[in-house]
Amino acid sequence: MTTGPATRQRQADRSRETRRKLMKATVECLVELGWAGTTTTVVAERAGVSRGAQLHHFRTRGELVAAAVEHLGAESVEHLRERAERVNGSVVAVVELIADFYASDLFTAALELWVAARTDPDLRTVVVPLEARLGRETHRLAVELLGADESRPGVREAVQITLDLVRGLALANQLTDDGRRRERIVRHWARMLEESL
Amino acid sequence: MTTGPATRQRQADRSRETRRKLMKATVECLVELGWAGTTTTVVAERAGVSRGAQLHHFRTRGELVAAAVEHLGAESVEHLRERAERVNGSVVAVVELIADFYASDLFTAALELWVAARTDPDLRTVVVPLEARLGRETHRLAVELLGADESRPGVREAVQITLDLVRGLALANQLTDDGRRRERIVRHWARMLEESL
């Protein structure tokens, strides 16, 4: 008996769904338990996926976590783009969206991964290219949302300041809720950025 | 027999020296091995201090690491102040010094501690007040070095942007050497800051 196209389609759907569940559970574990608590066993249990199925998709913990952060990153970029299309397009509104994007679970999960990778050479080889890709994508998105013309002097630097600043602000939000201060700083910077663009 | 003042002085010196050795070894461990590798056993070995003496000074790993980061923070603030007195006092030079101050082992060690504290309630109770103290001290130092008059509108926000920006830049320096990009961004921001002050 051969498997027909409908069966193969169902298998592909199931496989994709398993991957998605594993990646979602991984990010939840990173946020709740940190890197040390995000073991493959804990993730498989939370996702309701057998260890065999997990190993079929991701051979190592590093591979799983990097895939999860990359997937969440791509999803978040799409989400940010959709929200940005709904705001009035003012520089202040866009910078606020970007700052909120960073002060989120994505940043927290990525931070756990980045910090673990610093002292783990195997993980580092996975995370360094991921950091570069996410950095490029976020920069491109910021340029697009801000309608920034990077050929003009100082504009590229102003966009980079925006991204490094919101990363710094996201860091200050890890142990305590820094939302009110962040809002004030973001508005102030957005007005300075507006003049630079 | 009673112990004379000279003996008590020698004991106090030895005790201070033991503390200093333990704190120095702790920061080195955090930078080289990360939080997970910074166990009290590893630190005592590296410092050449007996476990008994270590326990006399620091009852828990959290207490030891927080004291080490606070001590390094205070030392670094002094070091930064001395260096700032030797530069010409231009805003660009001061912002460069502050950015270098953050892109250092102090930041790396603190980052390991902050990230671990996020998912460890006991550690968090130690680190939250430490973060607040270090934040206040660095802000005060930045105001002083920049000669900023915070009663003028926008100046307080500009100083805070400086600090959050250099934290974001320090984060981007954890996995790869981001020194060249950092230098460019810092100079650009420093010129904008100069106009704000």
Short mmCIF file of C-alpha atoms in Angstrom, two decimals:
data_model
loop_
_atom_site.label_atom_id
_atom_site.label_comp_id
_atom_site.label_asym_id
_atom_site.label_seq_id
_atom_site.Cartn_x
_atom_site.Cartn_y
_atom_site.Cartn_z
CA MET A 1 0.00 0.00 0.00
CA THR A 2 1.30 3.48 -0.83
CA THR A 3 0.40 6.63 1.06
CA GLY A 4 -1.76 9.04 -0.87
CA PRO A 5 -1.31 12.84 -1.06
CA ALA A 6 -4.01 13.43 1.61
CA THR A 7 -2.17 11.22 4.12
CA ARG A 8 1.15 12.88 3.36
CA GLN A 9 -0.49 16.28 3.84
CA ARG A 10 -1.89 15.20 7.21
CA GLN A 11 1.54 13.94 8.28
CA ALA A 12 3.17 17.22 7.24
CA ASP A 13 0.53 19.19 9.16
CA ARG A 14 1.06 17.05 12.24
CA SER A 15 4.82 17.43 11.99
CA ARG A 16 4.54 21.21 11.69
CA GLU A 17 2.15 21.32 14.65
CA THR A 18 4.62 19.28 16.78
CA ARG A 19 7.44 21.69 15.93
CA ARG A 20 5.23 24.65 16.77
CA LYS A 21 4.22 23.16 20.14
CA LEU A 22 7.86 22.45 21.03
CA MET A 23 8.97 25.97 20.14
CA LYS A 24 6.10 27.58 22.06
CA ALA A 25 6.86 25.45 25.15
CA THR A 26 10.56 26.33 24.87
CA VAL A 27 9.94 30.07 24.97
CA GLU A 28 7.53 29.66 27.91
CA CYS A 29 10.17 27.64 29.78
CA LEU A 30 12.91 30.20 29.08
CA VAL A 31 10.71 33.01 30.40
CA GLU A 32 9.47 31.11 33.48
CA LEU A 33 12.46 28.97 34.40
CA GLY A 34 15.45 30.54 32.67
CA TRP A 35 18.08 28.74 30.60
CA ALA A 36 19.08 26.30 33.38
CA GLY A 37 15.49 25.11 33.80
CA THR A 38 14.83 24.79 30.07
CA THR A 39 15.87 21.17 29.61
CA THR A 40 14.67 19.08 26.67
CA THR A 41 12.75 16.84 29.12
CA VAL A 42 10.85 19.74 30.68
CA VAL A 43 10.05 21.20 27.24
CA ALA A 44 8.78 17.86 25.84
CA GLU A 45 6.54 17.38 28.88
CA ARG A 46 5.09 20.86 28.66
CA ALA A 47 4.52 20.53 24.92
CA GLY A 48 2.89 17.10 25.37
CA VAL A 49 5.30 15.65 22.79
CA SER A 50 7.19 12.36 23.14
CA ARG A 51 10.97 12.48 23.54
CA GLY A 52 11.27 10.50 20.28
CA ALA A 53 9.24 13.02 18.32
CA GLN A 54 11.22 15.85 19.92
CA LEU A 55 14.54 14.28 18.93
CA HIS A 56 13.24 13.83 15.40
CA HIS A 57 12.76 17.61 15.14
CA PHE A 58 15.62 18.96 17.27
CA ARG A 59 18.75 16.95 18.03
CA THR A 60 20.08 19.20 20.79
CA ARG A 61 18.82 21.66 23.37
CA GLY A 62 20.78 24.44 21.65
CA GLU A 63 19.15 23.68 18.30
CA LEU A 64 15.67 23.66 19.89
CA VAL A 65 16.14 26.91 21.79
CA ALA A 66 17.72 28.77 18.87
CA ALA A 67 14.89 27.63 16.55
CA ALA A 68 12.29 28.72 19.12
CA VAL A 69 13.82 32.18 19.53
CA GLU A 70 14.18 32.60 15.76
CA HIS A 71 10.57 31.50 15.20
CA LEU A 72 9.26 33.85 17.88
CA GLY A 73 11.43 36.61 16.43
CA ALA A 74 9.93 36.15 12.95
CA GLU A 75 6.39 36.00 14.35
CA SER A 76 6.98 39.11 16.46
CA VAL A 77 8.38 41.03 13.50
CA GLU A 78 5.18 40.25 11.56
CA HIS A 79 3.04 41.20 14.53
CA LEU A 80 4.92 44.49 14.92
CA ARG A 81 4.53 45.27 11.21
CA GLU A 82 0.74 44.68 11.40
CA ARG A 83 0.37 46.88 14.47
CA ALA A 84 2.51 49.60 12.89
CA GLU A 85 0.20 49.67 9.87
CA ARG A 86 -2.71 50.46 12.20
CA VAL A 87 -1.07 53.38 14.07
CA ASN A 88 -1.02 56.85 12.61
CA GLY A 89 2.57 56.47 11.43
CA SER A 90 3.97 59.21 13.67
CA VAL A 91 7.57 58.70 14.75
CA VAL A 92 6.51 58.73 18.43
CA ALA A 93 3.92 55.97 17.84
CA VAL A 94 6.40 53.83 15.88
CA VAL A 95 9.19 54.19 18.47
CA GLU A 96 6.69 53.28 21.22
CA LEU A 97 5.72 50.15 19.29
CA ILE A 98 9.38 49.16 18.85
CA ALA A 99 10.08 49.73 22.55
CA ASP A 100 7.08 47.56 23.52
CA PHE A 101 8.26 44.93 21.04
CA TYR A 102 11.57 44.74 22.90
CA ALA A 103 10.15 44.86 26.43
CA SER A 104 8.44 41.51 25.76
CA ASP A 105 8.90 37.78 26.30
CA LEU A 106 10.89 37.60 23.05
CA PHE A 107 13.61 39.78 24.55
CA THR A 108 13.55 37.87 27.84
CA ALA A 109 13.86 34.51 26.05
CA ALA A 110 16.59 35.82 23.75
CA LEU A 111 18.48 37.29 26.72
CA GLU A 112 18.52 33.88 28.46
CA LEU A 113 19.89 32.32 25.27
CA TRP A 114 22.49 35.06 24.60
CA VAL A 115 23.83 34.95 28.17
CA ALA A 116 24.05 31.15 28.16
CA ALA A 117 25.81 31.24 24.78
CA ARG A 118 28.52 33.58 26.07
CA THR A 119 30.09 30.79 28.16
CA ASP A 120 29.01 27.77 26.03
CA PRO A 121 31.09 27.46 22.82
CA ASP A 122 28.68 25.03 21.05
CA LEU A 123 25.68 27.22 21.75
CA ARG A 124 27.62 30.28 20.71
CA THR A 125 28.20 28.94 17.17
CA VAL A 126 24.39 28.69 16.83
CA VAL A 127 23.55 32.02 18.48
CA VAL A 128 26.08 34.36 16.84
CA PRO A 129 24.56 34.02 13.33
CA LEU A 130 21.06 34.16 14.84
CA GLU A 131 21.91 37.43 16.61
CA ALA A 132 23.22 38.84 13.31
CA ARG A 133 20.05 37.79 11.41
CA LEU A 134 17.66 39.16 14.04
CA GLY A 135 19.71 42.36 14.25
CA ARG A 136 19.55 42.89 10.47
CA GLU A 137 15.82 42.13 10.31
CA THR A 138 14.94 44.46 13.15
CA HIS A 139 17.07 47.23 11.66
CA ARG A 140 15.38 46.79 8.26
CA LEU A 141 11.93 46.83 9.87
CA ALA A 142 12.71 49.96 11.91
CA VAL A 143 13.92 51.76 8.76
CA GLU A 144 10.72 50.74 6.96
CA LEU A 145 8.33 51.67 9.78
CA LEU A 146 10.03 55.01 10.41
CA GLY A 147 10.19 55.78 6.69
CA ALA A 148 13.87 56.59 7.26
CA ASP A 149 16.11 57.59 4.35
CA GLU A 150 19.46 56.10 5.33
CA SER A 151 21.29 57.85 2.49
CA ARG A 152 20.94 61.11 4.44
CA PRO A 153 23.80 61.79 6.89
CA GLY A 154 23.13 60.71 10.48
CA VAL A 155 19.91 58.83 9.73
CA ARG A 156 21.46 55.36 9.91
CA GLU A 157 23.05 56.23 13.26
CA ALA A 158 19.75 57.62 14.59
CA VAL A 159 17.95 54.36 13.70
CA GLN A 160 20.71 52.35 15.41
CA ILE A 161 20.53 54.55 18.52
CA THR A 162 16.78 53.79 18.60
CA LEU A 163 17.39 50.04 18.59
CA ASP A 164 20.27 50.05 21.09
CA LEU A 165 18.28 52.34 23.37
CA VAL A 166 15.19 50.12 23.38
CA ARG A 167 17.42 47.10 24.10
CA GLY A 168 18.91 48.96 27.08
CA LEU A 169 15.41 49.87 28.26
CA ALA A 170 14.23 46.27 27.86
CA LEU A 171 17.15 45.16 30.04
CA ALA A 172 16.10 47.60 32.76
CA ASN A 173 12.66 45.93 32.71
CA GLN A 174 13.83 42.41 33.59
CA LEU A 175 13.73 42.53 37.40
CA THR A 176 11.18 45.27 38.00
CA ASP A 177 8.44 46.96 35.97
CA ASP A 178 10.16 49.96 34.43
CA GLY A 179 7.21 50.85 32.18
CA ARG A 180 6.57 54.40 33.36
CA ARG A 181 10.19 55.52 33.11
CA ARG A 182 10.53 53.75 29.75
CA GLU A 183 7.52 55.60 28.36
CA ARG A 184 8.99 58.97 29.33
CA ILE A 185 12.42 58.18 27.84
CA VAL A 186 10.93 56.74 24.66
CA ARG A 187 8.80 59.84 24.04
CA HIS A 188 11.74 62.11 24.61
CA TRP A 189 13.98 60.15 22.24
CA ALA A 190 11.23 59.89 19.62
CA ARG A 191 11.01 63.68 19.44
CA MET A 192 14.79 63.94 19.01
CA LEU A 193 14.67 61.21 16.36
CA GLU A 194 11.89 63.02 14.51
CA GLU A 195 14.18 66.01 14.04
CA SER A 196 16.98 63.74 12.81
CA LEU A 197 14.96 62.00 10.11
CA MET B 1 46.79 36.70 77.45
CA THR B 2 44.96 39.53 75.69
CA THR B 3 45.45 40.47 72.03
CA GLY B 4 47.06 43.85 71.55
CA PRO B 5 45.99 46.55 69.05
CA ALA B 6 48.71 45.50 66.54
CA THR B 7 47.39 41.93 66.46
CA ARG B 8 43.80 43.07 66.06
CA GLN B 9 44.91 45.34 63.23
CA ARG B 10 46.68 42.42 61.49
CA GLN B 11 43.56 40.26 61.87
CA ALA B 12 41.35 42.99 60.43
CA ASP B 13 43.75 43.44 57.49
CA ARG B 14 43.78 39.70 56.85
CA SER B 15 40.00 39.54 57.02
CA ARG B 16 39.63 42.42 54.55
CA GLU B 17 42.16 40.79 52.24
CA THR B 18 40.21 37.49 52.33
CA ARG B 19 36.98 39.29 51.41
CA ARG B 20 38.74 41.11 48.57
CA LYS B 21 40.21 37.86 47.19
CA LEU B 22 36.80 36.16 47.30
CA MET B 23 35.06 39.03 45.53
CA LYS B 24 37.76 39.26 42.85
CA ALA B 25 37.57 35.50 42.20
CA THR B 26 33.76 35.70 42.02
CA VAL B 27 33.77 38.32 39.28
CA GLU B 28 36.41 36.36 37.33
CA CYS B 29 34.27 33.22 37.61
CA LEU B 30 31.12 35.03 36.48
CA VAL B 31 32.92 36.41 33.42
CA GLU B 32 34.67 33.14 32.50
CA LEU B 33 32.13 30.51 33.56
CA GLY B 34 28.81 32.33 33.88
CA TRP B 35 26.38 32.10 36.79
CA ALA B 36 25.97 28.31 36.60
CA GLY B 37 29.74 27.77 36.90
CA THR B 38 30.19 30.28 39.73
CA THR B 39 29.72 27.93 42.66
CA THR B 40 31.03 28.75 46.12
CA THR B 41 33.45 25.79 45.85
CA VAL B 42 34.96 27.02 42.58
CA VAL B 43 35.27 30.57 43.93
CA ALA B 44 36.96 29.45 47.19
CA GLU B 45 39.46 27.34 45.23
CA ARG B 46 40.31 30.15 42.84
CA ALA B 47 40.67 32.65 45.68
CA GLY B 48 42.86 30.22 47.67
CA VAL B 49 40.54 30.64 50.66
CA SER B 50 39.27 27.80 52.88
CA ARG B 51 35.56 26.98 52.80
CA GLY B 52 35.35 27.85 56.48
CA ALA B 53 36.79 31.31 55.94
CA GLN B 54 34.50 31.83 52.96
CA LEU B 55 31.42 30.89 54.99
CA HIS B 56 32.53 33.28 57.71
CA HIS B 57 32.38 36.15 55.20
CA PHE B 58 29.48 35.11 52.95
CA ARG B 59 26.78 32.71 54.03
CA THR B 60 25.28 32.09 50.58
CA ARG B 61 26.29 32.17 46.93
CA GLY B 62 23.81 34.99 46.32
CA GLU B 63 25.30 37.09 49.11
CA LEU B 64 28.83 36.52 47.77
CA VAL B 65 27.98 37.35 44.17
CA ALA B 66 25.92 40.44 45.04
CA ALA B 67 28.73 41.74 47.30
CA ALA B 68 31.27 41.11 44.52
CA VAL B 69 29.23 42.97 41.90
CA GLU B 70 28.55 45.85 44.31
CA HIS B 71 32.25 46.06 45.23
CA LEU B 72 33.33 46.01 41.58
CA GLY B 73 30.65 48.61 40.82
CA ALA B 74 31.97 50.98 43.51
CA GLU B 75 35.58 50.46 42.36
CA SER B 76 34.62 51.04 38.74
CA VAL B 77 32.74 54.23 39.57
CA GLU B 78 35.88 55.55 41.30
CA HIS B 79 38.05 54.47 38.37
CA LEU B 80 35.69 56.17 35.91
CA ARG B 81 35.70 59.38 37.96
CA GLU B 82 39.53 59.45 37.98
CA ARG B 83 39.74 58.87 34.24
CA ALA B 84 37.08 61.52 33.58
CA GLU B 85 39.15 64.06 35.51
CA ARG B 86 42.04 63.44 33.11
CA VAL B 87 40.07 63.88 29.85
CA ASN B 88 39.38 67.32 28.45
CA GLY B 89 35.81 67.28 29.79
CA SER B 90 34.15 67.38 26.37
CA VAL B 91 30.75 65.68 26.20
CA VAL B 92 32.04 63.27 23.51
CA ALA B 93 35.00 62.22 25.69
CA VAL B 94 32.77 61.71 28.75
CA VAL B 95 30.16 59.68 26.85
CA GLU B 96 32.95 57.52 25.38
CA LEU B 97 34.26 56.88 28.89
CA ILE B 98 30.80 55.92 30.13
CA ALA B 99 30.27 53.59 27.16
CA ASP B 100 33.64 51.90 27.80
CA PHE B 101 32.75 51.63 31.49
CA TYR B 102 29.64 49.65 30.53
CA ALA B 103 31.26 47.48 27.87
CA SER B 104 33.44 45.91 30.57
CA ASP B 105 33.65 42.89 32.86
CA LEU B 106 31.49 44.72 35.41
CA PHE B 107 28.57 44.74 32.99
CA THR B 108 29.15 41.10 32.02
CA ALA B 109 29.27 39.98 35.66
CA ALA B 110 26.21 42.06 36.55
CA LEU B 111 24.32 40.68 33.55
CA GLU B 112 24.95 37.10 34.71
CA LEU B 113 23.65 38.04 38.15
CA TRP B 114 20.59 39.99 36.88
CA VAL B 115 19.54 37.18 34.52
CA ALA B 116 19.93 34.51 37.22
CA ALA B 117 17.96 36.68 39.68
CA ARG B 118 15.02 36.95 37.30
CA THR B 119 14.05 33.31 37.89
CA ASP B 120 15.44 32.88 41.44
CA PRO B 121 13.25 34.59 44.08
CA ASP B 122 15.89 34.54 46.87
CA LEU B 123 18.54 36.04 44.63
CA ARG B 124 16.06 38.58 43.34
CA THR B 125 15.48 40.04 46.82
CA VAL B 126 19.23 40.74 46.98
CA VAL B 127 19.63 42.02 43.43
CA VAL B 128 16.64 44.38 43.10
CA PRO B 129 17.96 46.86 45.73
CA LEU B 130 21.49 46.46 44.32
CA GLU B 131 20.23 47.35 40.83
CA ALA B 132 18.49 50.43 42.25
CA ARG B 133 21.65 51.55 44.12
CA LEU B 134 23.95 51.02 41.14
CA GLY B 135 21.43 52.77 38.86
CA ARG B 136 21.24 55.83 41.15
CA GLU B 137 25.03 56.02 41.55
CA THR B 138 25.70 55.78 37.84
CA HIS B 139 23.07 58.39 37.11
CA ARG B 140 24.57 60.75 39.69
CA LEU B 141 28.06 60.19 38.30
CA ALA B 142 26.91 60.80 34.72
CA VAL B 143 25.24 64.08 35.75
CA GLU B 144 28.41 65.14 37.53
CA LEU B 145 30.81 64.21 34.72
CA LEU B 146 28.63 65.80 32.04
CA GLY B 147 28.11 68.92 34.14
CA ALA B 148 24.39 68.48 33.39
CA ASP B 149 21.83 70.86 34.90
CA GLU B 150 18.83 68.59 35.46
CA SER B 151 16.56 71.49 36.37
CA ARG B 152 16.51 72.44 32.68
CA PRO B 153 13.76 70.72 30.66
CA GLY B 154 14.82 67.57 28.84
CA VAL B 155 18.25 67.32 30.47
CA ARG B 156 17.29 64.54 32.89
CA GLU B 157 15.82 62.51 30.02
CA ALA B 158 18.93 63.07 27.89
CA VAL B 159 21.17 61.74 30.70
CA GLN B 160 18.91 58.70 31.08
CA ILE B 161 18.95 58.06 27.33
CA THR B 162 22.75 58.08 27.55
CA LEU B 163 22.76 55.40 30.25
CA ASP B 164 20.10 53.17 28.67
CA LEU B 165 21.84 53.49 25.30
CA VAL B 166 25.25 52.44 26.64
CA ARG B 167 23.58 49.49 28.41
CA GLY B 168 22.02 48.44 25.10
CA LEU B 169 25.41 48.81 23.38
CA ALA B 170 27.11 46.79 26.12
CA LEU B 171 24.57 44.02 25.56
CA ALA B 172 25.41 43.94 21.84
CA ASN B 173 29.04 43.40 22.83
CA GLN B 174 28.53 40.16 24.76
CA LEU B 175 28.88 37.57 21.98
CA THR B 176 30.97 39.47 19.45
CA ASP B 177 33.26 42.50 19.52
CA ASP B 178 30.98 45.38 18.59
CA GLY B 179 33.58 48.05 19.38
CA ARG B 180 33.71 49.78 15.99
CA ARG B 181 29.95 50.15 15.63
CA ARG B 182 29.68 51.23 19.28
CA GLU B 183 32.25 53.98 18.75
CA ARG B 184 30.31 55.39 15.80
CA ILE B 185 26.96 55.34 17.64
CA VAL B 186 28.43 56.82 20.80
CA ARG B 187 29.99 59.74 18.91
CA HIS B 188 26.75 60.43 17.10
CA TRP B 189 24.72 60.37 20.32
CA ALA B 190 27.28 62.49 22.16
CA ARG B 191 26.87 65.28 19.59
CA MET B 192 23.07 65.14 19.99
CA LEU B 193 23.46 65.14 23.77
CA GLU B 194 25.78 68.15 23.63
CA GLU B 195 23.00 70.17 22.01
CA SER B 196 20.52 69.00 24.68
CA LEU B 197 22.63 70.05 27.66
#
